[in-house]
Amino acid sequence: MNFIFLITGVLLVFAIAFLVSNDRKKIKYKRILLMLAIQIVSVYAMTNTDVGLIVITKVGLFFENLLAIADTGIQFVFGGMVNEGASTFFFVALLPLVFMAVLIGILNYIKVLPFIIKYLGLLLSKVTGMGKLESYFAVSTSVLGQPEVFLTISKQIPHLSQKRLYTICTSAMSAISMAMVGAYMTMIEPKFVVTAVVLNIFSALIVANIINPYDLDEKEDLITIEENKRVPFFQMIGDSVMDGFKIVIVVAAMLLGFIALMELVNVMFQSVFHISFQTVIGHIFAPVAFLMGVPWAEAVQAGGIMATKLITNEFVAMLNFGEVSTTLSDKTVAIVSVYLVSFANFGTVGIVSGSIKSISEKQGNYVSKFALKLLLGATLASVISGTMIGLIM
C-alpha cells in the first residue's frame, strides 16, 4: 500500500509540473527516474538500516548538544526572565540561531564548508547529470541559506540563462539552511529534519527537470565562486553574531504578524461561516495529503497544516502542527514533518527575488515574473519529499 501512495504522490507532482512545463519535449525521464531511485535508497538507508539510524541519531544528538551549548549564552543574558520549568519559542528555538550562525561563519572562514560544498556538488553533478553550477548550488543552499548563498555566485548570476536561474531559485526555496536546523529540531523530530535535508536536494532538481528542462553546453557549465573579502577572525565572529541576531529578529517579527493575522482570519471565518479558515484550506489540500499517503481520516488536519506553511511560513505551520500532532498517526506525522522542512512559501519568493535583484536588477525582475511558478515548483518538491518518507512508515 505504501508503494501505491508513492506512485500516486509522484504522479500528482509529475502531472502538475508537466502541465506547466516550459518544454515537455526536453524532459529527461531517465535522469528523473535515477534521482527518484536515489531518494528511495536514501530514505531506506537512513531509516531502515542500523548504520542509517545510528547516523541520524548521532546527528540529532549533535544538534541537541549545540542547542545546550547555545543555551549557556542565552541563560547568561536572559536568565530569570522565564519561570522555572517554563519555556518560550523565542528563547528555545530562535535565539540559538545566533550561535549556529557563528559556527557556520567559523567553518566558512577556515574553508571547511566551501571545500565540502564544492566537491559534494561535483559528485551530485556526476550522479544526476545536472550542470556543475546547479549541483553546487543545490548543496550550498542546504548549508548557507538565503541571501548568503546567492552572493557565492554573484559574478555568474547576471549571465545565467532564465532557465538556469529558475533551477537555482527552486533549489533555494526547497532547501533549508543549517542555521535553521536546530530551530526546526525543537519543534519536530530530528530524524525527519535530517531526512528532509537530504531528500529536498533531489526533489528540487526533479521538479526543475520537469517544469524547466534544458540542455547545457559544456562550455557554459562553469562555476565561479565569489569569495568574501578576508577580514580578521574576531571581526568575522562579530559579523556572524549580528547576522544571526538579525535572522532571529526577522523571524520573530514575521511570526508575530503572521500568527496574529491567521487568528484574525480565523475569527472572521468563525463569525461569518462558523468554520475556521484553516479547516477550509485543510479541505482544499486534503486530496494532496491523501495522495501523499496520509490516511483520509487525517487528511483535512494534515492539509490545513500544509496550506498554512504555504500561506505563512514553516515556523507558523510547525507551531500549529505541534498542537495537533499527538492526535495523528505516525505516518501522517512523518509525511507532514518532512513536507514542512523547506522555505517554500510566499514570503520566501520575495526574499529570493530581492536577493537576485540586489545583484542584477534585470535578473531580479525576471524572477519576479515567474514567482508563482517558482513557488509551485518548490511546493511540489516538498510534496515529493513528504511522499518519500511515507514509503517506509
XYZ file of C-alpha atoms in Angstrom:
393
model
C 0.000 0.000 0.000
C 2.836 2.426 0.837
C 4.318 1.874 -2.627
C 0.956 2.682 -4.223
C 0.872 6.032 -2.416
C 4.459 6.666 -3.502
C 3.262 6.278 -7.085
C 0.180 8.481 -6.582
C 2.217 11.214 -4.865
C 4.909 11.259 -7.543
C 2.315 11.092 -10.346
C 0.476 14.049 -8.815
C 3.681 16.080 -8.853
C 4.543 14.969 -12.386
C 1.057 15.767 -13.727
C 1.019 19.297 -12.308
C 4.636 20.012 -13.280
C 4.068 18.570 -16.759
C 1.068 20.889 -17.311
C 3.161 23.990 -16.604
C 6.402 22.694 -18.187
C 8.327 25.139 -20.368
C 9.421 22.440 -22.832
C 7.868 18.980 -22.441
C 9.938 17.512 -25.269
C 13.206 18.103 -23.395
C 12.194 16.357 -20.154
C 14.913 13.842 -19.258
C 12.914 10.900 -17.897
C 15.948 8.707 -17.192
C 17.526 11.461 -15.129
C 14.294 11.910 -13.128
C 13.902 8.169 -12.516
C 17.518 7.958 -11.360
C 17.016 10.737 -8.802
C 13.777 9.142 -7.579
C 15.656 5.843 -7.171
C 18.402 7.627 -5.207
C 15.747 9.106 -2.911
C 14.145 5.715 -2.302
C 17.508 4.135 -1.490
C 18.453 7.116 0.706
C 15.244 7.091 2.731
C 15.526 3.333 3.317
C 19.215 3.620 4.231
C 18.602 6.470 6.671
C 15.580 4.995 8.429
C 15.629 1.217 7.950
C 19.280 0.229 8.435
C 21.389 0.128 11.575
C 24.006 2.439 10.070
C 21.402 4.923 8.868
C 19.602 5.002 12.214
C 22.899 5.477 14.047
C 23.872 8.366 11.758
C 20.506 10.111 12.134
C 20.568 9.597 15.897
C 24.101 10.971 16.162
C 23.220 13.999 14.026
C 20.192 14.659 16.226
C 22.300 14.370 19.390
C 24.934 16.638 17.852
C 22.400 19.409 17.311
C 20.865 18.828 20.748
C 24.326 19.375 22.240
C 24.792 22.512 20.156
C 21.468 23.844 21.420
C 22.553 23.085 25.007
C 25.788 24.998 24.439
C 23.862 27.894 22.894
C 21.601 27.902 25.955
C 24.538 28.843 28.197
C 24.804 32.178 26.432
C 21.028 32.653 26.438
C 20.805 31.942 30.176
C 23.641 34.373 30.940
C 21.888 37.207 29.080
C 18.231 36.381 29.679
C 18.349 34.031 32.703
C 15.470 34.541 35.137
C 13.102 36.026 32.556
C 11.244 32.721 32.197
C 9.688 30.865 35.126
C 11.438 27.638 36.107
C 10.097 24.715 34.089
C 8.520 27.030 31.512
C 9.831 27.840 28.047
C 9.184 30.265 25.215
C 9.628 29.821 21.495
C 11.890 32.888 21.286
C 14.381 31.523 23.825
C 14.220 27.828 22.898
C 14.055 27.918 19.092
C 15.106 31.355 17.841
C 17.956 32.641 19.999
C 20.137 29.538 19.379
C 20.271 30.703 15.735
C 22.843 33.291 16.833
C 25.259 30.581 17.952
C 24.533 28.488 14.838
C 25.370 31.493 12.648
C 28.707 31.848 14.448
C 29.577 28.182 13.859
C 28.774 28.467 10.154
C 30.845 31.638 9.971
C 33.839 29.842 11.524
C 33.517 26.820 9.200
C 33.386 29.194 6.243
C 36.360 31.155 7.494
C 38.598 28.097 7.812
C 37.459 26.890 4.345
C 35.847 23.671 5.574
C 32.349 24.410 4.262
C 33.465 25.687 0.828
C 35.529 22.515 0.344
C 32.648 20.204 1.311
C 30.086 22.097 -0.760
C 32.259 22.220 -3.871
C 33.081 18.525 -4.026
C 29.652 17.320 -2.942
C 28.266 19.491 -5.736
C 30.642 17.953 -8.275
C 29.687 14.445 -7.106
C 25.994 15.325 -7.350
C 26.573 16.623 -10.876
C 28.139 13.302 -11.924
C 25.266 11.312 -10.426
C 22.325 13.394 -11.640
C 23.668 14.716 -14.935
C 22.784 18.271 -13.903
C 25.110 21.206 -14.501
C 28.016 21.778 -12.121
C 26.632 25.171 -11.095
C 23.143 23.791 -10.440
C 24.562 20.900 -8.393
C 26.910 23.172 -6.435
C 24.009 25.489 -5.654
C 21.697 22.628 -4.611
C 24.242 21.589 -1.968
C 25.345 25.063 -0.878
C 21.802 26.362 -0.356
C 21.242 23.473 2.088
C 24.078 24.864 4.195
C 24.287 28.620 3.781
C 20.668 29.725 3.345
C 19.430 32.973 1.863
C 20.506 35.535 0.805
C 24.112 34.494 1.556
C 24.102 31.606 -0.920
C 23.407 33.900 -3.880
C 26.440 36.000 -3.019
C 28.714 32.988 -3.620
C 27.807 33.044 -7.341
C 27.197 36.778 -7.708
C 29.551 37.054 -10.716
C 27.581 34.457 -12.671
C 24.004 35.481 -11.841
C 23.887 38.380 -14.361
C 24.972 35.990 -17.148
C 22.743 32.995 -16.369
C 20.025 31.988 -18.782
C 16.480 32.342 -17.500
C 16.120 28.557 -17.336
C 19.227 28.081 -15.182
C 18.064 30.923 -12.968
C 14.762 29.132 -12.351
C 16.560 25.934 -11.333
C 18.818 27.582 -8.743
C 15.911 29.575 -7.300
C 13.846 26.392 -6.940
C 16.738 24.800 -5.044
C 16.972 27.871 -2.804
C 13.294 27.675 -1.857
C 13.209 23.894 -1.447
C 16.157 23.634 0.945
C 16.796 24.907 4.468
C 19.935 26.455 5.894
C 21.972 24.647 8.553
C 21.417 27.620 10.870
C 17.707 26.737 10.920
C 18.147 23.002 11.512
C 18.477 23.327 15.277
C 15.377 25.521 15.481
C 13.321 23.029 13.483
C 14.517 20.175 15.699
C 12.904 21.866 18.707
C 9.507 21.581 17.002
C 9.595 18.295 15.070
C 11.552 15.065 15.398
C 15.232 15.499 14.441
C 15.227 12.366 12.261
C 12.622 13.934 9.972
C 14.615 17.166 9.700
C 17.787 15.281 8.707
C 15.887 13.118 6.202
C 14.223 16.166 4.652
C 17.553 17.961 4.164
C 18.802 15.062 2.016
C 15.547 14.455 0.122
C 14.954 18.132 -0.695
C 18.186 18.406 -2.677
C 16.951 15.807 -5.154
C 13.274 16.803 -5.014
C 14.070 20.327 -6.190
C 16.164 19.044 -9.100
C 13.456 16.513 -10.081
C 10.770 19.200 -10.254
C 13.074 21.616 -12.085
C 13.777 18.883 -14.636
C 10.063 18.614 -15.401
C 8.981 22.261 -15.248
C 12.192 23.690 -16.621
C 14.123 21.147 -18.745
C 17.075 22.317 -20.832
C 20.276 21.145 -22.455
C 23.514 22.659 -21.264
C 26.618 23.259 -23.335
C 29.772 22.059 -21.567
C 31.415 25.431 -22.183
C 28.634 27.131 -20.203
C 28.940 24.752 -17.283
C 31.487 26.598 -15.192
C 31.492 27.521 -11.515
C 32.928 30.847 -10.420
C 32.577 31.051 -6.656
C 32.770 34.550 -5.236
C 34.783 34.717 -2.037
C 34.123 37.381 0.556
C 36.939 39.736 1.403
C 39.087 38.217 4.149
C 38.528 40.000 7.456
C 40.163 39.483 10.865
C 38.878 36.400 12.695
C 37.181 38.211 15.557
C 35.577 40.702 13.186
C 34.096 37.710 11.367
C 32.804 36.391 14.708
C 31.171 39.725 15.457
C 29.630 39.954 11.985
C 28.268 36.397 12.293
C 26.724 37.190 15.684
C 24.947 40.225 14.252
C 23.827 38.312 11.155
C 22.392 35.574 13.355
C 20.613 38.062 15.594
C 19.102 39.790 12.564
C 17.653 36.438 11.483
C 16.181 35.945 14.964
C 14.513 39.356 14.945
C 13.180 38.990 11.385
C 11.712 35.534 12.088
C 10.227 36.701 15.409
C 8.641 39.742 13.751
C 7.199 37.613 10.940
C 5.744 35.173 13.481
C 4.149 38.000 15.450
C 2.497 39.345 12.315
C 1.530 36.095 10.610
C 0.169 34.291 13.682
C -1.930 37.310 14.664
C -3.151 37.660 11.066
C -4.098 33.971 10.909
C -6.030 34.347 14.162
C -7.851 37.391 12.762
C -8.819 35.481 9.615
C -9.936 32.509 11.731
C -12.103 34.756 13.926
C -13.695 36.332 10.813
C -14.399 32.928 9.266
C -15.834 31.624 12.531
C -18.094 34.671 12.835
C -19.368 34.584 9.251
C -19.201 30.929 8.191
C -18.974 29.181 11.614
C -15.866 27.323 10.445
C -12.175 28.163 10.813
C -10.096 29.305 7.872
C -7.595 26.510 8.499
C -10.379 23.944 8.193
C -11.365 25.461 4.840
C -7.852 25.345 3.424
C -7.448 21.927 5.010
C -10.291 20.616 2.836
C -8.620 22.154 -0.237
C -5.288 20.457 0.495
C -6.794 17.214 1.822
C -6.677 15.389 -1.560
C -2.989 16.289 -1.918
C -2.244 14.960 1.581
C -4.206 11.776 0.819
C -2.313 11.098 -2.416
C 0.939 11.543 -0.469
C -0.098 8.718 1.848
C -1.938 10.464 4.703
C -4.958 8.420 5.859
C -8.186 10.071 4.649
C -9.486 10.490 8.217
C -6.493 12.757 8.943
C -6.184 14.409 5.529
C -8.068 17.602 6.437
C -5.920 18.250 9.516
C -2.735 17.477 7.589
C -3.878 19.565 4.622
C -4.572 22.525 6.902
C -1.002 22.426 8.258
C 0.439 22.062 4.738
C -1.574 25.018 3.464
C -0.646 27.124 6.495
C 3.031 26.663 5.626
C 2.430 27.800 2.047
C 0.438 30.879 3.044
C 2.535 31.958 6.036
C 5.814 30.123 6.690
C 7.178 26.856 8.051
C 7.569 28.171 11.616
C 3.880 29.054 11.924
C 2.938 25.678 10.426
C 5.294 23.766 12.746
C 3.894 25.519 15.812
C 0.335 24.658 14.723
C 1.443 21.126 13.900
C 2.844 20.653 17.384
C -0.616 21.295 18.822
C -2.324 18.544 16.770
C 0.466 16.028 16.053
C -0.316 13.950 19.163
C -3.735 13.108 17.672
C -2.292 11.953 14.332
C -0.830 8.619 13.234
C 2.932 8.107 12.995
C 2.709 8.007 9.211
C 0.909 11.354 8.999
C 3.371 12.914 11.444
C 6.309 11.716 9.314
C 4.837 12.916 5.991
C 3.802 16.335 7.264
C 7.060 16.820 9.202
C 9.224 16.263 6.123
C 6.892 18.383 3.980
C 7.277 21.310 6.391
C 11.092 21.342 6.277
C 11.640 23.804 3.430
C 11.363 27.516 2.654
C 8.519 27.069 0.124
C 6.106 29.901 0.967
C 5.011 33.278 -0.378
C 7.385 35.229 1.872
C 10.442 33.383 0.571
C 9.568 34.327 -3.005
C 10.151 37.944 -2.016
C 13.441 37.091 -0.315
C 14.709 35.175 -3.362
C 13.684 37.804 -5.929
C 15.057 40.579 -3.714
C 18.384 38.767 -3.288
C 18.737 38.288 -7.037
C 17.680 41.875 -7.740
C 20.357 43.221 -5.385
C 22.923 41.529 -7.641
C 21.278 42.072 -11.031
C 18.137 44.162 -11.466
C 17.361 42.553 -14.827
C 17.554 39.018 -13.436
C 15.629 40.056 -10.325
C 12.789 41.393 -12.476
C 12.674 38.090 -14.351
C 12.494 36.101 -11.107
C 9.546 38.280 -10.066
C 7.761 37.373 -13.299
C 7.993 33.608 -12.681
C 7.409 33.942 -8.913
C 4.222 31.861 -8.835
C 5.750 29.103 -10.942
C 8.772 29.166 -8.632
C 6.536 28.779 -5.582
C 4.649 25.958 -7.309
C 7.895 24.138 -8.120
C 9.240 24.445 -4.558
C 5.918 23.252 -3.108
C 5.865 20.248 -5.448
C 9.402 19.425 -4.305
C 8.132 19.351 -0.704
C 5.329 17.020 -1.809
C 7.869 14.584 -3.284
C 9.976 14.623 -0.095
C 6.917 14.072 2.104
C 5.721 11.238 -0.141
C 9.111 9.528 0.064
C 9.134 9.322 3.858
C 5.651 7.794 3.737
C 7.124 4.849 1.841
C 8.814 3.434 4.929
C 6.207 4.283 7.589
